[in-house]
Amino acid sequence: MQRRIFVSGLATALWLPSLARAAAPLAPNPFGLGVASGRPLPTSVVLWTRLVTADPAERPGGVIPVAWAIAEDEGMQKVVRSGEATAEPRWGHSVHIDVEGLWPNRPYWYRFTVQGKASPVGRTRTAPDAADPTAVLRFSFASCQQYEQGFYSAQRAIAEEELNAVLFVGDYIYETSWGRDHVRHHGAGRPTTLEEYRNRYALYKADADLQAAHAAHPWIVTWDDHEVVNDYANDTSPTDLDPKPFLAIRAAAYQAFWEHMPLSNKLKPEGPAFKLYDRYRFGDLAEITVIDDRQYRSPNACFPASYKDRYLVNCADRLDPARSMLGAEQEAWFADGMKRASTRWNLVAQQTLMTEADTGTGGVHRYWADGWDGYPMARQKLLDAVAASPTRDTLVLGGDVHSFWAADLKRDYADAKAPTVATEFVGGSITSQTPSDKATQMIVKLNPNIRYGRGDVNGYGIVALEAKKATVSFRTVKSVKEQNSPVETRVSFVVEAGQPGVKPA
Ligand code: FE
Ligand code: CA
């Protein structure tokens, strides 16, 4: 297969005196943000890195050629594809390689070289061919890694797992400092410009444990709110009520996200628009539908009042069927995918808690405005599409709430006898501050559809799929306040094929 080699006339601009003056030399380790791979398809993966200077506030100058190679062995002896790409200033000197012509369902190792310096070797893995009988698949799912609040021991543990891919479902960075007992610092305020978002990603990605998780597995990513700003909905947020300046901030944030993730060159952000939702098939066993519930959603119900008090009580607007979470186009794409599904399991990787979690008491109903509970008709449409799928078994994997949850997703939350149409698991937070376990148990008690909840601990989930069952384990970190803290399996559940709903393992 012919690979694309990018040769740019701009490379010569590197030697122009005016640009040379502005150009800082690359750092002794130009790969200080690590290497990564993602978008694992049967015959292709994306390889990623980003070049840095010694001073993170400075940028390399001009267009810089970067060589890459992918091999069948860890020692990089059996190179199967290689080429040269360019790191361009306009994309933050990030490098994204769409490698094609690979074999399905096998590991590969890769490396970049710039100006005679080689990157660490990363490992990746292609997906099984769509038609291949596939006995077992394993994925981690995780979210929420506020840098100041803890160390990434959970990412170190994810690096050591045996996985087909890592699913990361949002809050990769945080825009603000908040919470207790910081172990390290952002050293800067809320980013609103492209340079400021780049610096925030660079800070997070300099972490060795996070780099280990990226270098060990291909990642499939979506975002939540903190990649832009807390609780934003489409073109506004509680802190940014005017869409015009906010869309400029969103454009900067989306570009920085693309620059720092192993995402395809073929899918780049355009201003404030970036189509992130996508679908991945892993043999005959699973299809993963990755959704974006931030970019296209309607404003919070009873907005802007609900932008102050984040809970909805007696808000009729909540039930307006016109209010959307995914936007019309993504909603139709989702329903179409569910209708055509033909694997044993559907996985939906998404950002926020999907199950109803009513926190009202004494006949009062109280719902969190920013999650699916603020968009119940949109959730109904999504679950109707799930129920209509020929694939009976759908697992929804989520994040955002900084706690662990296992829940039965009901066709109708108003009817206690309504069938369970899918099963939801939320895999805690990597470091972000948790709610108290007392508050969590109160929600479990009030909502019979919620079968398990756990606050007070950080970590991630592992889902292992087989033809007859899915096993989901929640792995928790002893303390995010210590580096290299041990991780243990706290609890496991099974979902039996053909019988949606949480069961103890
Ligand atoms: Fe979060
Ligand atoms: Ca969030």
PDB file of C-alpha atoms in Angstrom, residues 268-480:
ATOM      1  CA  LYS A 268      -9.711  18.018  11.967  1.00  0.00           C
ATOM      2  CA  PRO A 269     -11.651  20.723  13.801  1.00  0.00           C
ATOM      3  CA  GLU A 270     -12.904  23.626  11.706  1.00  0.00           C
ATOM      4  CA  GLY A 271     -13.306  26.671  13.895  1.00  0.00           C
ATOM      5  CA  PRO A 272     -15.727  25.827  16.706  1.00  0.00           C
ATOM      6  CA  ALA A 273     -16.979  22.693  14.900  1.00  0.00           C
ATOM      7  CA  PHE A 274     -15.400  19.275  15.330  1.00  0.00           C
ATOM      8  CA  LYS A 275     -17.142  16.002  14.529  1.00  0.00           C
ATOM      9  CA  LEU A 276     -15.840  13.727  17.242  1.00  0.00           C
ATOM     10  CA  TYR A 277     -18.560  11.083  17.410  1.00  0.00           C
ATOM     11  CA  ASP A 278     -17.540   7.852  15.726  1.00  0.00           C
ATOM     12  CA  ARG A 279     -18.081   4.097  15.566  1.00  0.00           C
ATOM     13  CA  TYR A 280     -15.595   1.235  15.987  1.00  0.00           C
ATOM     14  CA  ARG A 281     -16.192  -2.418  15.241  1.00  0.00           C
ATOM     15  CA  PHE A 282     -14.176  -5.176  16.950  1.00  0.00           C
ATOM     16  CA  GLY A 283     -14.805  -8.415  15.054  1.00  0.00           C
ATOM     17  CA  ASP A 284     -18.203 -10.043  15.506  1.00  0.00           C
ATOM     18  CA  LEU A 285     -18.208  -9.352  19.242  1.00  0.00           C
ATOM     19  CA  ALA A 286     -18.594  -5.614  19.775  1.00  0.00           C
ATOM     20  CA  GLU A 287     -19.279  -2.280  18.223  1.00  0.00           C
ATOM     21  CA  ILE A 288     -18.372   0.850  20.169  1.00  0.00           C
ATOM     22  CA  THR A 289     -20.432   3.955  19.502  1.00  0.00           C
ATOM     23  CA  VAL A 290     -18.640   7.038  20.794  1.00  0.00           C
ATOM     24  CA  ILE A 291     -20.913  10.022  21.261  1.00  0.00           C
ATOM     25  CA  ASP A 292     -20.507  13.740  21.874  1.00  0.00           C
ATOM     26  CA  ASP A 293     -23.203  15.105  24.164  1.00  0.00           C
ATOM     27  CA  ARG A 294     -21.637  18.588  24.587  1.00  0.00           C
ATOM     28  CA  GLN A 295     -21.216  20.239  21.202  1.00  0.00           C
ATOM     29  CA  TYR A 296     -24.781  20.041  19.909  1.00  0.00           C
ATOM     30  CA  ARG A 297     -26.938  19.928  23.040  1.00  0.00           C
ATOM     31  CA  SER A 298     -29.732  22.364  23.846  1.00  0.00           C
ATOM     32  CA  PRO A 299     -29.082  24.745  26.729  1.00  0.00           C
ATOM     33  CA  ASN A 300     -29.890  23.392  30.192  1.00  0.00           C
ATOM     34  CA  ALA A 301     -33.614  23.257  30.963  1.00  0.00           C
ATOM     35  CA  CYS A 302     -35.046  26.408  32.561  1.00  0.00           C
ATOM     36  CA  PHE A 303     -31.893  28.197  31.499  1.00  0.00           C
ATOM     37  CA  PRO A 304     -30.539  30.707  32.414  1.00  0.00           C
ATOM     38  CA  ALA A 305     -31.967  30.320  35.969  1.00  0.00           C
ATOM     39  CA  SER A 306     -30.648  26.735  36.050  1.00  0.00           C
ATOM     40  CA  TYR A 307     -27.165  28.065  35.228  1.00  0.00           C
ATOM     41  CA  LYS A 308     -27.134  29.364  38.822  1.00  0.00           C
ATOM     42  CA  ASP A 309     -28.844  26.620  40.812  1.00  0.00           C
ATOM     43  CA  ARG A 310     -27.615  23.532  38.964  1.00  0.00           C
ATOM     44  CA  TYR A 311     -30.551  21.349  40.088  1.00  0.00           C
ATOM     45  CA  LEU A 312     -33.963  21.289  38.429  1.00  0.00           C
ATOM     46  CA  VAL A 313     -37.058  21.240  40.633  1.00  0.00           C
ATOM     47  CA  ASN A 314     -40.478  21.779  39.061  1.00  0.00           C
ATOM     48  CA  CYS A 315     -39.028  22.720  35.690  1.00  0.00           C
ATOM     49  CA  ALA A 316     -41.604  21.884  32.988  1.00  0.00           C
ATOM     50  CA  ASP A 317     -39.118  22.859  30.275  1.00  0.00           C
ATOM     51  CA  ARG A 318     -37.149  19.732  31.224  1.00  0.00           C
ATOM     52  CA  LEU A 319     -39.779  17.610  29.454  1.00  0.00           C
ATOM     53  CA  ASP A 320     -39.842  19.628  26.219  1.00  0.00           C
ATOM     54  CA  PRO A 321     -39.376  16.991  23.476  1.00  0.00           C
ATOM     55  CA  ALA A 322     -37.562  19.534  21.295  1.00  0.00           C
ATOM     56  CA  ARG A 323     -34.617  19.639  23.723  1.00  0.00           C
ATOM     57  CA  SER A 324     -31.727  17.602  22.368  1.00  0.00           C
ATOM     58  CA  MET A 325     -28.550  16.139  23.839  1.00  0.00           C
ATOM     59  CA  LEU A 326     -26.861  14.943  20.628  1.00  0.00           C
ATOM     60  CA  GLY A 327     -28.319  17.319  18.044  1.00  0.00           C
ATOM     61  CA  ALA A 328     -30.574  16.081  15.232  1.00  0.00           C
ATOM     62  CA  GLU A 329     -27.792  14.829  12.957  1.00  0.00           C
ATOM     63  CA  GLN A 330     -25.925  12.791  15.576  1.00  0.00           C
ATOM     64  CA  GLU A 331     -29.219  11.493  16.955  1.00  0.00           C
ATOM     65  CA  ALA A 332     -30.197  10.144  13.519  1.00  0.00           C
ATOM     66  CA  TRP A 333     -26.688   8.689  13.064  1.00  0.00           C
ATOM     67  CA  PHE A 334     -26.953   6.980  16.452  1.00  0.00           C
ATOM     68  CA  ALA A 335     -30.380   5.474  15.717  1.00  0.00           C
ATOM     69  CA  ASP A 336     -29.245   4.306  12.294  1.00  0.00           C
ATOM     70  CA  GLY A 337     -26.182   2.592  13.800  1.00  0.00           C
ATOM     71  CA  MET A 338     -28.290   0.843  16.429  1.00  0.00           C
ATOM     72  CA  LYS A 339     -30.694  -0.360  13.739  1.00  0.00           C
ATOM     73  CA  ARG A 340     -27.860  -1.825  11.670  1.00  0.00           C
ATOM     74  CA  ALA A 341     -25.864  -3.281  14.565  1.00  0.00           C
ATOM     75  CA  SER A 342     -24.779  -6.854  14.017  1.00  0.00           C
ATOM     76  CA  THR A 343     -22.235  -7.644  16.725  1.00  0.00           C
ATOM     77  CA  ARG A 344     -22.944  -9.515  19.969  1.00  0.00           C
ATOM     78  CA  TRP A 345     -22.514  -6.381  22.125  1.00  0.00           C
ATOM     79  CA  ASN A 346     -23.126  -2.685  21.616  1.00  0.00           C
ATOM     80  CA  LEU A 347     -20.948  -0.414  23.730  1.00  0.00           C
ATOM     81  CA  VAL A 348     -21.887   3.234  24.030  1.00  0.00           C
ATOM     82  CA  ALA A 349     -18.953   5.336  25.258  1.00  0.00           C
ATOM     83  CA  GLN A 350     -20.283   8.649  26.522  1.00  0.00           C
ATOM     84  CA  GLN A 351     -19.595  11.351  29.041  1.00  0.00           C
ATOM     85  CA  THR A 352     -22.304  11.786  31.684  1.00  0.00           C
ATOM     86  CA  LEU A 353     -24.425   9.552  33.947  1.00  0.00           C
ATOM     87  CA  MET A 354     -27.311   8.289  31.843  1.00  0.00           C
ATOM     88  CA  THR A 355     -29.575   6.589  34.363  1.00  0.00           C
ATOM     89  CA  GLU A 356     -32.187   8.609  36.211  1.00  0.00           C
ATOM     90  CA  ALA A 357     -30.825   9.805  39.561  1.00  0.00           C
ATOM     91  CA  ASP A 358     -33.582  11.708  41.342  1.00  0.00           C
ATOM     92  CA  THR A 359     -32.169  13.370  44.447  1.00  0.00           C
ATOM     93  CA  GLY A 360     -35.477  14.809  45.644  1.00  0.00           C
ATOM     94  CA  THR A 361     -37.288  13.536  48.745  1.00  0.00           C
ATOM     95  CA  GLY A 362     -40.789  13.881  50.185  1.00  0.00           C
ATOM     96  CA  GLY A 363     -42.553  13.915  46.831  1.00  0.00           C
ATOM     97  CA  VAL A 364     -40.207  16.535  45.352  1.00  0.00           C
ATOM     98  CA  HIS A 365     -38.243  15.573  42.247  1.00  0.00           C
ATOM     99  CA  ARG A 366     -34.789  17.081  41.881  1.00  0.00           C
ATOM    100  CA  TYR A 367     -32.545  16.480  38.885  1.00  0.00           C
ATOM    101  CA  TRP A 368     -29.016  17.526  37.950  1.00  0.00           C
ATOM    102  CA  ALA A 369     -29.409  20.039  35.100  1.00  0.00           C
ATOM    103  CA  ASP A 370     -26.212  19.224  33.216  1.00  0.00           C
ATOM    104  CA  GLY A 371     -26.577  15.431  32.799  1.00  0.00           C
ATOM    105  CA  TRP A 372     -29.053  13.189  30.959  1.00  0.00           C
ATOM    106  CA  ASP A 373     -31.590  13.880  33.740  1.00  0.00           C
ATOM    107  CA  GLY A 374     -31.779  17.418  32.385  1.00  0.00           C
ATOM    108  CA  TYR A 375     -32.640  15.992  28.942  1.00  0.00           C
ATOM    109  CA  PRO A 376     -35.066  13.125  29.681  1.00  0.00           C
ATOM    110  CA  MET A 377     -36.811  13.173  26.287  1.00  0.00           C
ATOM    111  CA  ALA A 378     -33.474  12.974  24.482  1.00  0.00           C
ATOM    112  CA  ARG A 379     -32.537  10.049  26.726  1.00  0.00           C
ATOM    113  CA  GLN A 380     -35.839   8.407  25.892  1.00  0.00           C
ATOM    114  CA  LYS A 381     -35.103   8.715  22.178  1.00  0.00           C
ATOM    115  CA  LEU A 382     -31.643   7.243  22.664  1.00  0.00           C
ATOM    116  CA  LEU A 383     -32.950   4.318  24.720  1.00  0.00           C
ATOM    117  CA  ASP A 384     -35.760   3.719  22.215  1.00  0.00           C
ATOM    118  CA  ALA A 385     -33.071   3.416  19.525  1.00  0.00           C
ATOM    119  CA  VAL A 386     -31.121   1.008  21.757  1.00  0.00           C
ATOM    120  CA  ALA A 387     -34.270  -1.066  22.353  1.00  0.00           C
ATOM    121  CA  ALA A 388     -34.908  -1.233  18.583  1.00  0.00           C
ATOM    122  CA  SER A 389     -31.422  -2.622  17.873  1.00  0.00           C
ATOM    123  CA  PRO A 390     -31.168  -6.236  16.685  1.00  0.00           C
ATOM    124  CA  THR A 391     -28.237  -6.453  19.107  1.00  0.00           C
ATOM    125  CA  ARG A 392     -29.993  -7.144  22.386  1.00  0.00           C
ATOM    126  CA  ASP A 393     -27.043  -6.343  24.604  1.00  0.00           C
ATOM    127  CA  THR A 394     -25.988  -2.747  25.070  1.00  0.00           C
ATOM    128  CA  LEU A 395     -23.614  -1.458  27.712  1.00  0.00           C
ATOM    129  CA  VAL A 396     -23.392   2.267  28.332  1.00  0.00           C
ATOM    130  CA  LEU A 397     -20.021   3.344  29.734  1.00  0.00           C
ATOM    131  CA  GLY A 398     -19.717   6.789  31.271  1.00  0.00           C
ATOM    132  CA  GLY A 399     -17.872   9.238  33.491  1.00  0.00           C
ATOM    133  CA  ASP A 400     -18.251  12.820  34.731  1.00  0.00           C
ATOM    134  CA  VAL A 401     -19.683  12.166  38.202  1.00  0.00           C
ATOM    135  CA  HIS A 402     -16.397  11.217  39.930  1.00  0.00           C
ATOM    136  CA  SER A 403     -17.895   8.093  41.465  1.00  0.00           C
ATOM    137  CA  PHE A 404     -18.631   4.493  40.479  1.00  0.00           C
ATOM    138  CA  TRP A 405     -22.105   3.408  39.377  1.00  0.00           C
ATOM    139  CA  ALA A 406     -23.858   0.341  38.010  1.00  0.00           C
ATOM    140  CA  ALA A 407     -27.437   0.821  36.852  1.00  0.00           C
ATOM    141  CA  ASP A 408     -30.275  -0.695  34.881  1.00  0.00           C
ATOM    142  CA  LEU A 409     -31.323   1.633  32.071  1.00  0.00           C
ATOM    143  CA  LYS A 410     -35.112   1.564  31.927  1.00  0.00           C
ATOM    144  CA  ARG A 411     -37.384   1.973  28.945  1.00  0.00           C
ATOM    145  CA  ASP A 412     -39.589   4.226  31.069  1.00  0.00           C
ATOM    146  CA  TYR A 413     -38.479   5.726  34.383  1.00  0.00           C
ATOM    147  CA  ALA A 414     -42.054   6.590  35.373  1.00  0.00           C
ATOM    148  CA  ASP A 415     -42.979   2.890  35.368  1.00  0.00           C
ATOM    149  CA  ALA A 416     -41.275   0.754  38.026  1.00  0.00           C
ATOM    150  CA  LYS A 417     -42.091  -2.405  36.009  1.00  0.00           C
ATOM    151  CA  ALA A 418     -40.643  -1.078  32.747  1.00  0.00           C
ATOM    152  CA  PRO A 419     -38.111  -3.399  31.115  1.00  0.00           C
ATOM    153  CA  THR A 420     -34.386  -2.835  31.401  1.00  0.00           C
ATOM    154  CA  VAL A 421     -33.095  -2.078  27.896  1.00  0.00           C
ATOM    155  CA  ALA A 422     -29.391  -1.595  28.610  1.00  0.00           C
ATOM    156  CA  THR A 423     -26.876  -1.662  31.429  1.00  0.00           C
ATOM    157  CA  GLU A 424     -24.806   1.283  32.552  1.00  0.00           C
ATOM    158  CA  PHE A 425     -21.414   1.418  34.239  1.00  0.00           C
ATOM    159  CA  VAL A 426     -19.611   4.584  35.295  1.00  0.00           C
ATOM    160  CA  GLY A 427     -15.943   4.064  36.013  1.00  0.00           C
ATOM    161  CA  GLY A 428     -15.115   6.613  38.696  1.00  0.00           C
ATOM    162  CA  SER A 429     -12.536   9.348  38.194  1.00  0.00           C
ATOM    163  CA  ILE A 430      -8.794   8.990  37.681  1.00  0.00           C
ATOM    164  CA  THR A 431      -8.055  11.753  40.224  1.00  0.00           C
ATOM    165  CA  SER A 432     -10.908  14.269  40.371  1.00  0.00           C
ATOM    166  CA  GLN A 433     -12.390  14.875  43.793  1.00  0.00           C
ATOM    167  CA  THR A 434     -15.183  12.461  44.676  1.00  0.00           C
ATOM    168  CA  PRO A 435     -18.507  13.055  46.399  1.00  0.00           C
ATOM    169  CA  SER A 436     -18.840  11.532  49.865  1.00  0.00           C
ATOM    170  CA  ASP A 437     -19.922   7.930  50.000  1.00  0.00           C
ATOM    171  CA  LYS A 438     -22.804   8.993  52.245  1.00  0.00           C
ATOM    172  CA  ALA A 439     -24.233  11.223  49.488  1.00  0.00           C
ATOM    173  CA  THR A 440     -23.703   8.410  46.991  1.00  0.00           C
ATOM    174  CA  GLN A 441     -25.535   5.815  49.110  1.00  0.00           C
ATOM    175  CA  MET A 442     -28.451   8.229  49.522  1.00  0.00           C
ATOM    176  CA  ILE A 443     -28.853   8.369  45.735  1.00  0.00           C
ATOM    177  CA  VAL A 444     -28.666   4.566  45.518  1.00  0.00           C
ATOM    178  CA  LYS A 445     -31.405   4.281  48.131  1.00  0.00           C
ATOM    179  CA  LEU A 446     -33.684   6.752  46.355  1.00  0.00           C
ATOM    180  CA  ASN A 447     -33.332   5.169  42.891  1.00  0.00           C
ATOM    181  CA  PRO A 448     -34.099   1.445  42.546  1.00  0.00           C
ATOM    182  CA  ASN A 449     -32.730   1.450  38.961  1.00  0.00           C
ATOM    183  CA  ILE A 450     -29.299   2.223  40.437  1.00  0.00           C
ATOM    184  CA  ARG A 451     -27.877  -1.073  41.615  1.00  0.00           C
ATOM    185  CA  TYR A 452     -24.520   0.100  42.931  1.00  0.00           C
ATOM    186  CA  GLY A 453     -22.849   3.378  43.775  1.00  0.00           C
ATOM    187  CA  ARG A 454     -19.570   4.215  45.418  1.00  0.00           C
ATOM    188  CA  GLY A 455     -18.111   7.587  46.324  1.00  0.00           C
ATOM    189  CA  ASP A 456     -14.862   8.319  48.175  1.00  0.00           C
ATOM    190  CA  VAL A 457     -12.588   6.351  45.827  1.00  0.00           C
ATOM    191  CA  ASN A 458     -10.870   7.007  42.503  1.00  0.00           C
ATOM    192  CA  GLY A 459     -10.025   4.614  39.711  1.00  0.00           C
ATOM    193  CA  TYR A 460     -11.348   3.162  36.475  1.00  0.00           C
ATOM    194  CA  GLY A 461     -13.405   0.340  35.020  1.00  0.00           C
ATOM    195  CA  ILE A 462     -12.497  -2.724  32.986  1.00  0.00           C
ATOM    196  CA  VAL A 463     -15.025  -4.391  30.724  1.00  0.00           C
ATOM    197  CA  ALA A 464     -14.287  -7.900  29.443  1.00  0.00           C
ATOM    198  CA  LEU A 465     -16.633  -9.104  26.707  1.00  0.00           C
ATOM    199  CA  GLU A 466     -17.332 -12.697  25.762  1.00  0.00           C
ATOM    200  CA  ALA A 467     -20.163 -14.156  23.675  1.00  0.00           C
ATOM    201  CA  LYS A 468     -22.190 -15.186  26.721  1.00  0.00           C
ATOM    202  CA  LYS A 469     -21.404 -12.453  29.219  1.00  0.00           C
ATOM    203  CA  ALA A 470     -19.730  -9.159  29.980  1.00  0.00           C
ATOM    204  CA  THR A 471     -17.733  -8.794  33.170  1.00  0.00           C
ATOM    205  CA  VAL A 472     -17.184  -5.303  34.509  1.00  0.00           C
ATOM    206  CA  SER A 473     -14.680  -4.628  37.293  1.00  0.00           C
ATOM    207  CA  PHE A 474     -14.152  -1.390  39.159  1.00  0.00           C
ATOM    208  CA  ARG A 475     -10.482  -0.884  40.063  1.00  0.00           C
ATOM    209  CA  THR A 476      -9.685   1.637  42.766  1.00  0.00           C
ATOM    210  CA  VAL A 477      -6.526   3.485  43.781  1.00  0.00           C
ATOM    211  CA  LYS A 478      -5.459   3.388  47.417  1.00  0.00           C
ATOM    212  CA  SER A 479      -4.689   7.113  47.434  1.00  0.00           C
ATOM    213  CA  VAL A 480      -4.453   9.634  44.612  1.00  0.00           C
TER     214      VAL A 480
END
